[in-house]
CSV table of C-alpha atoms in Angstrom, one decimal:
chain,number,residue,atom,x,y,z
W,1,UNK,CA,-24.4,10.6,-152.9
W,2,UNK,CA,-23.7,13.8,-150.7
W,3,UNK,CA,-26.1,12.0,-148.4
W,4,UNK,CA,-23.9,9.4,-148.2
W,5,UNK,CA,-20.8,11.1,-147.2
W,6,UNK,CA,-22.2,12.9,-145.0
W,7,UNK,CA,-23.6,9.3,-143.1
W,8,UNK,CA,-19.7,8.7,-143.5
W,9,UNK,CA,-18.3,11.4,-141.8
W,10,UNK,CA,-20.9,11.4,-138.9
W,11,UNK,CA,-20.1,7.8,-138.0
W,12,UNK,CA,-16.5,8.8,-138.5
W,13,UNK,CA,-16.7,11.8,-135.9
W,14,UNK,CA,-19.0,9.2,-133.7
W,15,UNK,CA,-16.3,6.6,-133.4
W,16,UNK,CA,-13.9,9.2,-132.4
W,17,UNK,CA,-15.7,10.1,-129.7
W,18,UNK,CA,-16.5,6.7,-128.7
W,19,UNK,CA,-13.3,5.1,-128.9
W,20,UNK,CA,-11.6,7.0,-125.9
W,21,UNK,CA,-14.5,6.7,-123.2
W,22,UNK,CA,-14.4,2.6,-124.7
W,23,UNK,CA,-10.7,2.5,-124.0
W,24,UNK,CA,-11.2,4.1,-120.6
W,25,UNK,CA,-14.2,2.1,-119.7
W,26,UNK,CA,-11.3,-1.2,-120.3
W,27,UNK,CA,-9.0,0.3,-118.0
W,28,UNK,CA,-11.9,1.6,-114.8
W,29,UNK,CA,-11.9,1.4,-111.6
W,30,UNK,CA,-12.4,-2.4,-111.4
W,31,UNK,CA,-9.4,-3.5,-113.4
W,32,UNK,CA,-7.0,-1.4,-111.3
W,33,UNK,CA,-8.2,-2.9,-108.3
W,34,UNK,CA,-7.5,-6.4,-109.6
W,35,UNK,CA,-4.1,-4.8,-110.9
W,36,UNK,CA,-3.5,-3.7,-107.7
W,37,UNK,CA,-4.3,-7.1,-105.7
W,38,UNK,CA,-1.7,-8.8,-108.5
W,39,UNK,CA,1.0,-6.2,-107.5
W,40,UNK,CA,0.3,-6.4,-103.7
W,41,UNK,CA,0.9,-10.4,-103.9
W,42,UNK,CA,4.8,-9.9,-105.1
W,43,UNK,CA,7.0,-10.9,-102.1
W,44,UNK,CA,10.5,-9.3,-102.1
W,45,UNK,CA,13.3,-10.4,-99.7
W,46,UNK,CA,16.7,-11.8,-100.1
W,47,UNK,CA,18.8,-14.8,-98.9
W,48,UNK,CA,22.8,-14.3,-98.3
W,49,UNK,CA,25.3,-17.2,-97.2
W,50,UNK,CA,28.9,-16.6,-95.4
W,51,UNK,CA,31.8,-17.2,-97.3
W,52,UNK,CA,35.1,-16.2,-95.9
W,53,UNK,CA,33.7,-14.6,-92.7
W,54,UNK,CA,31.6,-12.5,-95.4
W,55,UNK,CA,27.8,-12.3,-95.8
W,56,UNK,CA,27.1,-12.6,-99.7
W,57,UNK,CA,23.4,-11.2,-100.3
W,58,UNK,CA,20.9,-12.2,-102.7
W,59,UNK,CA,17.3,-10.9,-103.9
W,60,UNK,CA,14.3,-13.3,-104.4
W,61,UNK,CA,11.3,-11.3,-106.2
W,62,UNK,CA,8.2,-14.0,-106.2
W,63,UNK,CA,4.6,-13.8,-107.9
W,64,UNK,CA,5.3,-11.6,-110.7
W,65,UNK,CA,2.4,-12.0,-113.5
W,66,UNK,CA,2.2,-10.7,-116.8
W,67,UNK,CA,-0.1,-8.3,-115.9
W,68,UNK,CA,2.6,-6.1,-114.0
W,69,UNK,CA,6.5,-5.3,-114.4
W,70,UNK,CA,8.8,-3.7,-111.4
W,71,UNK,CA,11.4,-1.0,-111.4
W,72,UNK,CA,13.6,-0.8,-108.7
W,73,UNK,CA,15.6,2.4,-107.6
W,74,UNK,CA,19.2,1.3,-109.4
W,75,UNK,CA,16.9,0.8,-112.9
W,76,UNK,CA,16.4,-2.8,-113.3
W,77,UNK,CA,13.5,-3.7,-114.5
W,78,UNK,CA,11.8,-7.1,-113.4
W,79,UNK,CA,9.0,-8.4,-115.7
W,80,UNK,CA,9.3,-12.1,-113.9
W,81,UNK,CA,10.6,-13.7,-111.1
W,82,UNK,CA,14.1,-13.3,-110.0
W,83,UNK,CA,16.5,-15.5,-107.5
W,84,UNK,CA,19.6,-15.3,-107.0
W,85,UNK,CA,21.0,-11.8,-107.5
W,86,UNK,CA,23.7,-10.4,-105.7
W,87,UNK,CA,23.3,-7.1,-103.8
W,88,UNK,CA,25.1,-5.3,-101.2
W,89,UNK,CA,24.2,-5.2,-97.7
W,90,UNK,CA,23.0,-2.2,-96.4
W,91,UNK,CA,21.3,-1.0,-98.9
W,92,UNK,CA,17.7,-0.1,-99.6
W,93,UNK,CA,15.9,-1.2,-102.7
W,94,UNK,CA,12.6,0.6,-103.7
W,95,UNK,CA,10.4,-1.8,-106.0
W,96,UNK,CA,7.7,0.3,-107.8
W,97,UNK,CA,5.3,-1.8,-109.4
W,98,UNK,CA,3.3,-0.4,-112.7
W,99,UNK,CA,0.7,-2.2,-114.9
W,100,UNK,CA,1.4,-4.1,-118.0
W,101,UNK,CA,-1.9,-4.5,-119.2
W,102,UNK,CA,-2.3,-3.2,-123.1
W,103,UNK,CA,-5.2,-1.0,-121.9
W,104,UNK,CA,-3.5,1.1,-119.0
W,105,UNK,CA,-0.1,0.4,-119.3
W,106,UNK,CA,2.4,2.2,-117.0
W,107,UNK,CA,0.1,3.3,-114.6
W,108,UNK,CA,1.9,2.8,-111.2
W,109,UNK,CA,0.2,0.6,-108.9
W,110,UNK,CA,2.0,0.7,-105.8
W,111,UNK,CA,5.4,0.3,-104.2
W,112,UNK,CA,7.6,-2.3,-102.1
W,113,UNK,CA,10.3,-1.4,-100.0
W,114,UNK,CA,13.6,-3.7,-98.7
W,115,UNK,CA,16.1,-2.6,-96.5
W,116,UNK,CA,18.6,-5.0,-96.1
W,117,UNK,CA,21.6,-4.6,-92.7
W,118,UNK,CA,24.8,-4.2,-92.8
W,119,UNK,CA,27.1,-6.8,-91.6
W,120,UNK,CA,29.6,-5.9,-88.6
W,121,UNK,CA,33.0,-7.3,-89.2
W,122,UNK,CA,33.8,-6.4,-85.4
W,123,UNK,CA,31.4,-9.1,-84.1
W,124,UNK,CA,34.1,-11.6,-84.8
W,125,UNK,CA,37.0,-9.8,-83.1
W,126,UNK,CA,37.7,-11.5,-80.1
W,127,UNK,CA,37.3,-8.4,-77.9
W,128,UNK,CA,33.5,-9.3,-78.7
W,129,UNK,CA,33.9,-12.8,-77.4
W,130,UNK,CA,32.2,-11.8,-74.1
W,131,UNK,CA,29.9,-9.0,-74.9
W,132,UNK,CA,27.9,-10.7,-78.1
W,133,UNK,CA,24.4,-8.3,-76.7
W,134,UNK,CA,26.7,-5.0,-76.7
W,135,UNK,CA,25.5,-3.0,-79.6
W,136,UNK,CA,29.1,-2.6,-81.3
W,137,UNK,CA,29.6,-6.6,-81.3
W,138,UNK,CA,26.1,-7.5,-82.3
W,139,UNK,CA,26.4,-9.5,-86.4
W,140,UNK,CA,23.9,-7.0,-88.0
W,141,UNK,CA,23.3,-3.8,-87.6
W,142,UNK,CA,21.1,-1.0,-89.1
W,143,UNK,CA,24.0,1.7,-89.4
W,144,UNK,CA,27.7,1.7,-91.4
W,145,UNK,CA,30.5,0.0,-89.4
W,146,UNK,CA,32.5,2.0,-87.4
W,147,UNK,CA,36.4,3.0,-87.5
W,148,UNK,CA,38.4,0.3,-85.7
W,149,UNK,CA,39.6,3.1,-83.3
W,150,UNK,CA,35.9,4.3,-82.8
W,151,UNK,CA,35.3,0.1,-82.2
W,152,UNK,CA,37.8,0.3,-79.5
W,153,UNK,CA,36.8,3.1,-78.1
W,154,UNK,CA,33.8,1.9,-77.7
W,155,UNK,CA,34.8,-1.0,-76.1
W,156,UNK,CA,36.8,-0.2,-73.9
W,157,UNK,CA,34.0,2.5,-72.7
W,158,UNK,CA,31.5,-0.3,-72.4
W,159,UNK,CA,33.9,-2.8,-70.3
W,160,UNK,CA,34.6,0.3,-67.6
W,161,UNK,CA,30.8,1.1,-67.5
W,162,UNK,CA,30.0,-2.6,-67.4
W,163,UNK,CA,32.8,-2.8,-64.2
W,164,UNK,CA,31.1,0.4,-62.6
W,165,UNK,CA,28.1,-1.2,-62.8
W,166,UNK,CA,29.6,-4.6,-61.1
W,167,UNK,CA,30.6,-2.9,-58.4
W,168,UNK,CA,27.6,-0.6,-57.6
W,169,UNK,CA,25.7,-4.2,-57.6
W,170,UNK,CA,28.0,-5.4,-55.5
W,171,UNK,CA,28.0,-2.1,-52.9
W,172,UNK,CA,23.9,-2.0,-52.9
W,173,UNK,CA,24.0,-6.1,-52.3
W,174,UNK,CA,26.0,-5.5,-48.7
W,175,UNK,CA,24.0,-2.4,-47.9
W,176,UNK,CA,20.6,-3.9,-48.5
W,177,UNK,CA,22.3,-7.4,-46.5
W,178,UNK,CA,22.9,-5.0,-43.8
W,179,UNK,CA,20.1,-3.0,-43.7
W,180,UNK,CA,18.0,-6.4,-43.6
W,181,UNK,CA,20.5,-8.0,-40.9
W,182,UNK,CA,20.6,-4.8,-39.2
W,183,UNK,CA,18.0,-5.9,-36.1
W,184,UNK,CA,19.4,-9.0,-35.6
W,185,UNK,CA,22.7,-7.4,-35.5
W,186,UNK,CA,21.9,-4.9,-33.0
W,187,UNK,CA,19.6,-7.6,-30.9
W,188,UNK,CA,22.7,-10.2,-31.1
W,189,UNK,CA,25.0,-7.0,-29.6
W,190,UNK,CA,22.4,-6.3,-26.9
W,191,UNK,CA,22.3,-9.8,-25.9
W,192,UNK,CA,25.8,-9.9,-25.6
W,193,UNK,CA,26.7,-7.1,-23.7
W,194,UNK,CA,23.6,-8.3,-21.5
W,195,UNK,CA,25.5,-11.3,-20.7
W,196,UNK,CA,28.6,-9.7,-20.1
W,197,UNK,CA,27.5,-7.2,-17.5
W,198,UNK,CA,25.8,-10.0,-16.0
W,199,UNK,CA,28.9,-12.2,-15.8
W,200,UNK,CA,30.6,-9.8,-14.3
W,201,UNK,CA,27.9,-8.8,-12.1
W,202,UNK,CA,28.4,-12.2,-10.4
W,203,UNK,CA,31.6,-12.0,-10.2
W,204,UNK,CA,31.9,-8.9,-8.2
W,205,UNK,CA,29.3,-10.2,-5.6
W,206,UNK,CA,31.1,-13.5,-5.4
């Protein structure tokens, strides 16, 4: 009977042992790796349509499986594919993406980033009208709007450096004309004073 027990308790203290390196072996190497592909395939990005002169954003999250879940940086927690939600522009989303398989769960697989512009109001003031490639006027941009007095500062800096630059254009396209006219110039002048002296040349002998 003692014999028994004891049989009992060694297979008890056996499974024990056995039962953590068999739950490991579920979750090796191998698994992650597929885990890891899953995650890699999730596209994020986001959509956005203009209503009244304003950009509205929104996030599409594509190929989540059951196999994985995503937490973003603001604490929502996507455990399947997402359209349509409304963010802000200019933000920046972090997506970390974790496992949701029963034998590793939680363990973080990798992590997506989207960085979304921010719209420029100014680029449909009509001081922008004829300078859409100047940086201040362009529709997106990767930094916070201006002040409107910074915007026409700005402006008004870019229209006097874009004038400068006009007219030094200008003042290098009639020294290089000359430059490459000068022999001709001083040839025609030579030739013409030659004629000259010679005309009245002849008229002094005559």
């Amino acid at each position: 009977m003692i014999k028994r027990y004891v049989r009992y308790l060694l297979v008890f203290v056996f499974c024990l042992f056995v039962s953590p390196f068999t739950i490991h072996a579920a979750c090796d190497y191998q698994r992650m790796a597929e885990l890891s592909k899953v995650a890699s395939n999730v596209q994020v990005g986001y959509a956005y349509e203009v209503k009244d002169n304003i950009p509205v954003f929104y996030l599409n999250v594509s190929n989540v499986t059951n196999d994985i879940y995503m937490v973003d940086n603001f604490g929502n927690v996507y455990r399947q594919n997402a359209e349509g939600i409304q963010i802000f522009p200019g933000v920046n989303v972090t997506f970390n993406i974790y496992s949701n398989d029963s034998n590793c769960p939680g363990d973080k697989l990798l992590t997506k980033y989207l960085n979304l512009p921010f719209y420029n109001k100014y680029s449909s003031y009509p001081e922008c009208a004829s300078y859409k490639d100047y940086s201040a006027c362009q529709i997106w941009t990767s930094n916070a709007p201006v002040t409107d007095g910074e915007f026409y500062e700005q402006i008004a800096s870019y229209k006097n450096e874009t004038y400068n630059n006009q007219n030094a254009d200008n003042g290098d396209t009639n020294t290089n004309f000359i430059q490459e006219h000068l022999i001709f110039i001083i040839a025609g002048a030579l030739a013409i004073t030659g004629i000259l002296s010679a005309i009245l040349i002849w008229r002094k002998r005559k």
